[in-house]
Every structure is written in C-alpha cells, then in structure tokens.
Amino acid sequence: QLVESGGGLVQEGGSLRLSCASPGGTISPYFMAWFRQAPGKEREFVAGIRKSGSTVDGPSSVKGRFTISRDGAKNTVYLQMNRLTPEDTAVYYCAADLTFYGIDESDFGSWGQGTQVTVSS
C-alpha cells in the first residue's frame, strides 16, 4: 500500500514536496517512481529512483526542477518540485515495483491513490 501526501494549490514559481509512504512495509527492495496525469492526458512518468538511490530522469520539462529521493528509515519517497508552472497541474501518483523494467505505467504493480497538485498563474 502506498499513500501520497503533500499536494495542494500553489502559485506559479512556488514549490511543493510530495511524500509517498508505505505504512504496510519497507520500500527498500523496490524501484519507486512518481507519475502524473493531467486532465485529458495520459499518465506520464516523472521520476524514478532505484533501491541503490540512483535516479531515472523523467521528461525534459521537469529536469532541473523536480528531484526524487528516498528515506529507507521512514519508508518514504519524496518528490521535491520547484519553480512550478500551471503545466505541472496534475494528479501525482506514487508507484513501486520490485524490478525496474521501464517507465511505462504497465511496468509498475503497486500504486497510490494520487494527490492533486494545482498551480495557479
């Protein structure tokens, strides 16, 4: 079970930090990722992090602004989002899988319920 939090309404240029907790167990063996889905669009891979801590980049639109990290002691993955724009408005989902096959949503077996991020201009 994955539980996201930290979403909300923020002005353009602002920051948010999303959290994804796993209250049911450890995240240590899992590849963890963040996806987002804007209205009328397909779900999009945003960032991923291996159990080693090395990261997998998402689209160029978030590079340099979004940072994924993990805290094994807290069983939590974070997505730090800076310099937000209205184009970042979406529901953000946390996902996990034991093996990193790829960045398509079909590659992930566990999902959270999502947290809404809205960026106003």
mmCIF file of C-alpha atoms in Angstrom:
data_model
loop_
_atom_site.group_PDB
_atom_site.id
_atom_site.type_symbol
_atom_site.label_atom_id
_atom_site.label_comp_id
_atom_site.label_asym_id
_atom_site.label_seq_id
_atom_site.Cartn_x
_atom_site.Cartn_y
_atom_site.Cartn_z
ATOM 1 C CA GLN A 1 0.000 0.000 0.000
ATOM 2 C CA LEU A 2 1.299 3.423 -0.979
ATOM 3 C CA VAL A 3 -0.034 6.671 0.411
ATOM 4 C CA GLU A 4 0.768 10.029 -1.174
ATOM 5 C CA SER A 5 0.540 13.380 0.537
ATOM 6 C CA GLY A 6 1.758 16.924 0.122
ATOM 7 C CA GLY A 7 -0.312 18.060 -2.823
ATOM 8 C CA GLY A 8 -2.242 21.300 -2.869
ATOM 9 C CA LEU A 9 -2.677 24.678 -4.512
ATOM 10 C CA VAL A 10 0.423 26.755 -5.152
ATOM 11 C CA GLN A 11 1.201 29.856 -7.158
ATOM 12 C CA GLU A 12 3.365 29.739 -10.236
ATOM 13 C CA GLY A 13 7.017 29.751 -9.252
ATOM 14 C CA GLY A 14 6.339 28.101 -5.924
ATOM 15 C CA SER A 15 7.435 24.753 -4.524
ATOM 16 C CA LEU A 16 5.852 21.638 -3.105
ATOM 17 C CA ARG A 17 7.242 18.435 -1.679
ATOM 18 C CA LEU A 18 5.228 15.296 -2.209
ATOM 19 C CA SER A 19 5.626 12.287 0.026
ATOM 20 C CA CYS A 20 4.842 8.653 -0.618
ATOM 21 C CA ALA A 21 4.729 6.436 2.423
ATOM 22 C CA SER A 22 4.467 2.702 2.686
ATOM 23 C CA PRO A 23 2.808 2.031 6.027
ATOM 24 C CA GLY A 24 2.398 -1.625 5.230
ATOM 25 C CA GLY A 25 6.042 -2.455 4.753
ATOM 26 C CA THR A 26 9.502 -1.489 3.683
ATOM 27 C CA ILE A 27 10.249 0.212 0.376
ATOM 28 C CA SER A 28 13.883 -0.862 0.473
ATOM 29 C CA PRO A 29 13.777 -3.539 -2.241
ATOM 30 C CA TYR A 30 11.561 -1.539 -4.572
ATOM 31 C CA PHE A 31 12.147 0.702 -7.521
ATOM 32 C CA MET A 32 9.988 3.729 -6.724
ATOM 33 C CA ALA A 33 8.578 6.271 -9.119
ATOM 34 C CA TRP A 34 6.351 9.275 -9.497
ATOM 35 C CA PHE A 35 3.870 9.662 -12.326
ATOM 36 C CA ARG A 36 1.404 12.407 -13.065
ATOM 37 C CA GLN A 37 -1.796 12.665 -15.038
ATOM 38 C CA ALA A 38 -3.205 15.960 -16.204
ATOM 39 C CA PRO A 39 -6.860 16.272 -17.282
ATOM 40 C CA GLY A 40 -7.387 14.736 -20.695
ATOM 41 C CA LYS A 41 -3.838 13.415 -20.887
ATOM 42 C CA GLU A 42 -2.153 10.069 -20.401
ATOM 43 C CA ARG A 43 -0.307 9.230 -17.229
ATOM 44 C CA GLU A 44 3.295 10.386 -17.531
ATOM 45 C CA PHE A 45 6.471 9.165 -15.825
ATOM 46 C CA VAL A 46 8.054 12.000 -13.856
ATOM 47 C CA ALA A 47 10.992 10.484 -11.973
ATOM 48 C CA GLY A 48 12.225 7.201 -10.583
ATOM 49 C CA ILE A 49 14.714 6.005 -8.009
ATOM 50 C CA ARG A 50 16.360 2.614 -7.655
ATOM 51 C CA LYS A 51 16.904 0.890 -4.346
ATOM 52 C CA SER A 52 20.537 1.931 -4.665
ATOM 53 C CA GLY A 53 19.476 5.576 -4.708
ATOM 54 C CA SER A 54 20.389 6.235 -8.320
ATOM 55 C CA THR A 55 17.710 8.084 -10.208
ATOM 56 C CA VAL A 56 15.976 7.794 -13.541
ATOM 57 C CA ASP A 57 15.103 11.050 -15.221
ATOM 58 C CA GLY A 58 11.686 11.984 -16.475
ATOM 59 C CA PRO A 59 10.736 14.393 -19.247
ATOM 60 C CA SER A 60 12.842 17.415 -20.060
ATOM 61 C CA SER A 61 10.025 19.634 -18.810
ATOM 62 C CA VAL A 62 10.815 18.708 -15.193
ATOM 63 C CA LYS A 63 14.593 18.318 -15.347
ATOM 64 C CA GLY A 64 16.364 20.709 -13.053
ATOM 65 C CA ARG A 65 13.124 21.451 -11.208
ATOM 66 C CA PHE A 66 11.964 18.102 -9.778
ATOM 67 C CA THR A 67 14.070 15.886 -7.539
ATOM 68 C CA ILE A 68 13.192 12.415 -6.308
ATOM 69 C CA SER A 69 14.688 10.989 -3.135
ATOM 70 C CA ARG A 70 14.064 8.173 -0.710
ATOM 71 C CA ASP A 71 14.410 7.660 3.012
ATOM 72 C CA GLY A 72 14.613 3.987 3.862
ATOM 73 C CA ALA A 73 14.333 4.554 7.592
ATOM 74 C CA LYS A 74 10.997 6.319 7.079
ATOM 75 C CA ASN A 75 9.842 4.066 4.227
ATOM 76 C CA THR A 76 9.107 7.188 2.274
ATOM 77 C CA VAL A 77 9.861 8.560 -1.172
ATOM 78 C CA TYR A 78 9.771 12.261 -1.888
ATOM 79 C CA LEU A 79 9.317 14.445 -4.924
ATOM 80 C CA GLN A 80 10.624 17.953 -4.441
ATOM 81 C CA MET A 81 9.079 20.234 -7.051
ATOM 82 C CA ASN A 82 10.447 23.723 -7.591
ATOM 83 C CA ARG A 83 9.605 26.586 -9.954
ATOM 84 C CA LEU A 84 6.187 25.128 -10.580
ATOM 85 C CA THR A 85 4.185 26.185 -13.601
ATOM 86 C CA PRO A 86 0.499 25.726 -14.491
ATOM 87 C CA GLU A 87 1.608 22.941 -16.850
ATOM 88 C CA ASP A 88 2.592 20.935 -13.770
ATOM 89 C CA THR A 89 -1.035 20.802 -12.653
ATOM 90 C CA ALA A 90 -1.992 17.137 -12.400
ATOM 91 C CA VAL A 91 -2.745 14.271 -10.082
ATOM 92 C CA TYR A 92 0.572 12.870 -8.934
ATOM 93 C CA TYR A 93 0.872 9.148 -8.274
ATOM 94 C CA CYS A 94 3.472 7.097 -6.495
ATOM 95 C CA ALA A 95 4.310 3.690 -7.931
ATOM 96 C CA ALA A 96 6.524 0.781 -6.990
ATOM 97 C CA ASP A 97 7.830 -2.439 -8.409
ATOM 98 C CA LEU A 98 10.458 -4.946 -7.361
ATOM 99 C CA THR A 99 12.123 -4.883 -10.739
ATOM 100 C CA PHE A 100 12.819 -1.909 -12.951
ATOM 101 C CA TYR A 101 11.518 -2.908 -16.370
ATOM 102 C CA GLY A 102 10.855 0.529 -17.710
ATOM 103 C CA ILE A 103 8.955 3.743 -17.216
ATOM 104 C CA ASP A 104 5.613 2.768 -18.648
ATOM 105 C CA GLU A 105 2.803 2.620 -16.125
ATOM 106 C CA SER A 106 2.261 -1.037 -17.019
ATOM 107 C CA ASP A 107 5.720 -1.755 -15.577
ATOM 108 C CA PHE A 108 4.533 -0.979 -12.047
ATOM 109 C CA GLY A 109 2.472 -3.265 -9.869
ATOM 110 C CA SER A 110 1.703 -1.034 -6.906
ATOM 111 C CA TRP A 111 0.118 2.392 -6.944
ATOM 112 C CA GLY A 112 -1.061 5.019 -4.526
ATOM 113 C CA GLN A 113 -4.359 6.830 -4.780
ATOM 114 C CA GLY A 114 -2.807 10.063 -6.028
ATOM 115 C CA THR A 115 -2.517 13.592 -4.728
ATOM 116 C CA GLN A 116 -3.720 16.678 -6.587
ATOM 117 C CA VAL A 117 -1.267 19.443 -7.440
ATOM 118 C CA THR A 118 -2.723 22.660 -8.809
ATOM 119 C CA VAL A 119 -0.525 25.539 -9.913
ATOM 120 C CA SER A 120 -2.209 28.882 -10.437
ATOM 121 C CA SER A 121 -0.864 31.553 -12.765
#
